[in-house]
mmCIF file with all atom_site columns, C-alpha atoms in Angstrom:
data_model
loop_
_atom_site.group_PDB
_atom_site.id
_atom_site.type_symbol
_atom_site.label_atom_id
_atom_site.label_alt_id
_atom_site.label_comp_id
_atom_site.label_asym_id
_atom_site.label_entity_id
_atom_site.label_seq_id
_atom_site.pdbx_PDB_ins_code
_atom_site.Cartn_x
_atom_site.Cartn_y
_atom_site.Cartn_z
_atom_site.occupancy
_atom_site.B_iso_or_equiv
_atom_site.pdbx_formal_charge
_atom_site.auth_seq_id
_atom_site.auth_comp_id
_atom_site.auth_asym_id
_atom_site.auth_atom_id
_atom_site.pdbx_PDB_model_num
ATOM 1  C CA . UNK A 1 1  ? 0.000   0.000   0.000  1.00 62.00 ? 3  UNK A CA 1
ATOM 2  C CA . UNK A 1 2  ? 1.584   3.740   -0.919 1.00 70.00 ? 4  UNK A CA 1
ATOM 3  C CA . UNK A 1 3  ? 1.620   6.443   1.613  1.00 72.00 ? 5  UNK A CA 1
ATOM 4  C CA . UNK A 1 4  ? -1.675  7.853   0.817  1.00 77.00 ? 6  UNK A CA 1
ATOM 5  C CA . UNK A 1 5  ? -3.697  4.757   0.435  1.00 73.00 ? 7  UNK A CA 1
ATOM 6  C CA . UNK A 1 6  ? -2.262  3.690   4.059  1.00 63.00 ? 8  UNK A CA 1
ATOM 7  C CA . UNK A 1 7  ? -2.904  8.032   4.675  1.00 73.00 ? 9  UNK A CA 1
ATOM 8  C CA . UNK A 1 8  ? -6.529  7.219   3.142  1.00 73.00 ? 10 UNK A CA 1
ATOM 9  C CA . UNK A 1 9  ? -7.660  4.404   5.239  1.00 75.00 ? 11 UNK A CA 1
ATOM 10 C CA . UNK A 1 10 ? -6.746  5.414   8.106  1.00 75.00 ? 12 UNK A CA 1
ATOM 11 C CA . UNK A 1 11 ? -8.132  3.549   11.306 1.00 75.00 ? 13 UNK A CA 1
ATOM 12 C CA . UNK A 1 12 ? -11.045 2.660   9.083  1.00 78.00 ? 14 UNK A CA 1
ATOM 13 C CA . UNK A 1 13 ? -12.225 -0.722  9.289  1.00 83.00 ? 15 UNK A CA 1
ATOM 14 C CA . UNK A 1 14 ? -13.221 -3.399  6.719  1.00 83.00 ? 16 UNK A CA 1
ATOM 15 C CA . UNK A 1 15 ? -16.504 -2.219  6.866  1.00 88.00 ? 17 UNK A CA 1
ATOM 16 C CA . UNK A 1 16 ? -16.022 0.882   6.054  1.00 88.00 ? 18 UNK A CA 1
ATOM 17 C CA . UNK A 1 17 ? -12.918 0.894   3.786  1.00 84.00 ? 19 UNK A CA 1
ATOM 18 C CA . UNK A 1 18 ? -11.980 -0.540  0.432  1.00 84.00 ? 20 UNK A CA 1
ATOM 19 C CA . UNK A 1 19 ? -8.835  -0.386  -1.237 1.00 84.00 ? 21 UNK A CA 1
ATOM 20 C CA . UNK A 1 20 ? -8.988  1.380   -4.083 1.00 84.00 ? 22 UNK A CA 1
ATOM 21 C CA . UNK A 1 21 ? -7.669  -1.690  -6.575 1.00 84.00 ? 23 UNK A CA 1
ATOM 22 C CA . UNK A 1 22 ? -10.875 -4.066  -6.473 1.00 81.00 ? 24 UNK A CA 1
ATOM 23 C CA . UNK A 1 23 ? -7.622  -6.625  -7.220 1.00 81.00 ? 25 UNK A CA 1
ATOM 24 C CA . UNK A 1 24 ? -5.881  -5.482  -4.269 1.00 85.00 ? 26 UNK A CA 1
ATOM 25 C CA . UNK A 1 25 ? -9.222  -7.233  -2.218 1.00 88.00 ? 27 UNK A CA 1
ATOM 26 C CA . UNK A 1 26 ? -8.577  -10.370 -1.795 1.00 91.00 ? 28 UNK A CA 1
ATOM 27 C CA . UNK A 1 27 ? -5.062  -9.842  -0.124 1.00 89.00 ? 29 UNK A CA 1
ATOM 28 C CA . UNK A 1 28 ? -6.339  -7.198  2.083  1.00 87.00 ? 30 UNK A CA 1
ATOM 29 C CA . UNK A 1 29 ? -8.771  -9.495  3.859  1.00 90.00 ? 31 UNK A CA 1
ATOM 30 C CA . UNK A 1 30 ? -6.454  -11.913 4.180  1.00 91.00 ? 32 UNK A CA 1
ATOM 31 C CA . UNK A 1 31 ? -3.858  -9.691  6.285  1.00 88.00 ? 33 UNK A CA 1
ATOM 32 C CA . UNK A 1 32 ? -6.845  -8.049  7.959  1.00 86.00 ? 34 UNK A CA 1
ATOM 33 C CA . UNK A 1 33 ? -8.341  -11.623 9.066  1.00 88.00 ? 35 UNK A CA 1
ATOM 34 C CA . UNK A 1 34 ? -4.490  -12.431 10.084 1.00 87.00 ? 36 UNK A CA 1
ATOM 35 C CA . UNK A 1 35 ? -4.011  -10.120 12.290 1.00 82.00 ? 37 UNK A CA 1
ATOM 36 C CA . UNK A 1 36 ? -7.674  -10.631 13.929 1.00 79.00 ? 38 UNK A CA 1
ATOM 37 C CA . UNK A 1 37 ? -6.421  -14.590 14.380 1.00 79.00 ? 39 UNK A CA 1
ATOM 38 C CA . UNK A 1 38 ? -2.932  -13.208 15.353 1.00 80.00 ? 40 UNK A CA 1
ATOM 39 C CA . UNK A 1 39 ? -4.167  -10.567 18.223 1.00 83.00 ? 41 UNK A CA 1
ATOM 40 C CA . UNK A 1 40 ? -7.501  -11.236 18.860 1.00 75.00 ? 42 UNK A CA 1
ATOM 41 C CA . UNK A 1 41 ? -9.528  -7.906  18.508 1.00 71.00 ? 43 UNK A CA 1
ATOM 42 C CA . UNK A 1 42 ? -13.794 -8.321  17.687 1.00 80.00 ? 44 UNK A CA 1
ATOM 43 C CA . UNK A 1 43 ? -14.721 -8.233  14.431 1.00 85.00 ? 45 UNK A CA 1
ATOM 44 C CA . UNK A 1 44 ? -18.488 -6.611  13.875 1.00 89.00 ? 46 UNK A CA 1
ATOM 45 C CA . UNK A 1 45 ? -20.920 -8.245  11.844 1.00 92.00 ? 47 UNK A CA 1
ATOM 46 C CA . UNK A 1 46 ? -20.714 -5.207  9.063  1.00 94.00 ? 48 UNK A CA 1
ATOM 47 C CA . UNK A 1 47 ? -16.797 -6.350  9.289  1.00 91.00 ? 49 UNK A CA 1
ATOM 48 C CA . UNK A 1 48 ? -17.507 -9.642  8.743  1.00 91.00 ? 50 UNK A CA 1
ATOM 49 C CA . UNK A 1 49 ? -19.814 -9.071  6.107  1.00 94.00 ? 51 UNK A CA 1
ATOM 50 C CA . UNK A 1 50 ? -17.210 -6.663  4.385  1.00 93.00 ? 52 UNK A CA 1
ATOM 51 C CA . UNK A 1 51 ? -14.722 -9.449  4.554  1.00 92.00 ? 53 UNK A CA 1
ATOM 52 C CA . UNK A 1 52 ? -16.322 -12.249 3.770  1.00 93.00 ? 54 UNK A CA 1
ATOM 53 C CA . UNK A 1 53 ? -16.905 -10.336 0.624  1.00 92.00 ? 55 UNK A CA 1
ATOM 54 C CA . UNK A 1 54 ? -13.285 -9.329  0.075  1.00 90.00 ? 56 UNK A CA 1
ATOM 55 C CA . UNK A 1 55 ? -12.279 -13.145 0.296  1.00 93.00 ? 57 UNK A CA 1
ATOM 56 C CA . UNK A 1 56 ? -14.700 -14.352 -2.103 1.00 92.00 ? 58 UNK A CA 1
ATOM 57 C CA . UNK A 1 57 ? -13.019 -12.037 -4.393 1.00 88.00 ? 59 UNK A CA 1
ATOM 58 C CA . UNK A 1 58 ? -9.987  -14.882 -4.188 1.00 92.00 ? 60 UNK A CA 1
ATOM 59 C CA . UNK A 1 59 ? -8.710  -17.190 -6.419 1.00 87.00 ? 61 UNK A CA 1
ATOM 60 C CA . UNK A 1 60 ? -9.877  -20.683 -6.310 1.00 75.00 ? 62 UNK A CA 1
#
């Protein structure tokens, strides 16, 4: 992620945030659900929704 996507997002969450490259998805949501295995914090159900959608944007 450049500077001003990472400036962009901010402390925004998954369900509330997008990174601008649709292809860029997929790999998002899968460091964003790595860190939530890795340290623990609640996901929200709008989170989950947002990432759920994010993954299915991943190769088979």
């Amino acid at each position: 992620m450049d500077k001003r996507t990472n400036c962009d997002k901010g402390s925004k969450t998954a369900a509330t945030w997008r990174p601008p490259r649709r292809a860029y998805g997929c790999e998002c949501a899968r460091r964003y659900t790595g860190i939530e295995d890795e340290y623990g914090p609640s996901v929200t159900a709008p989170e989950k929704l947002a990432l759920q959608d994010l993954l299915a944007t991943c190769p088979q």
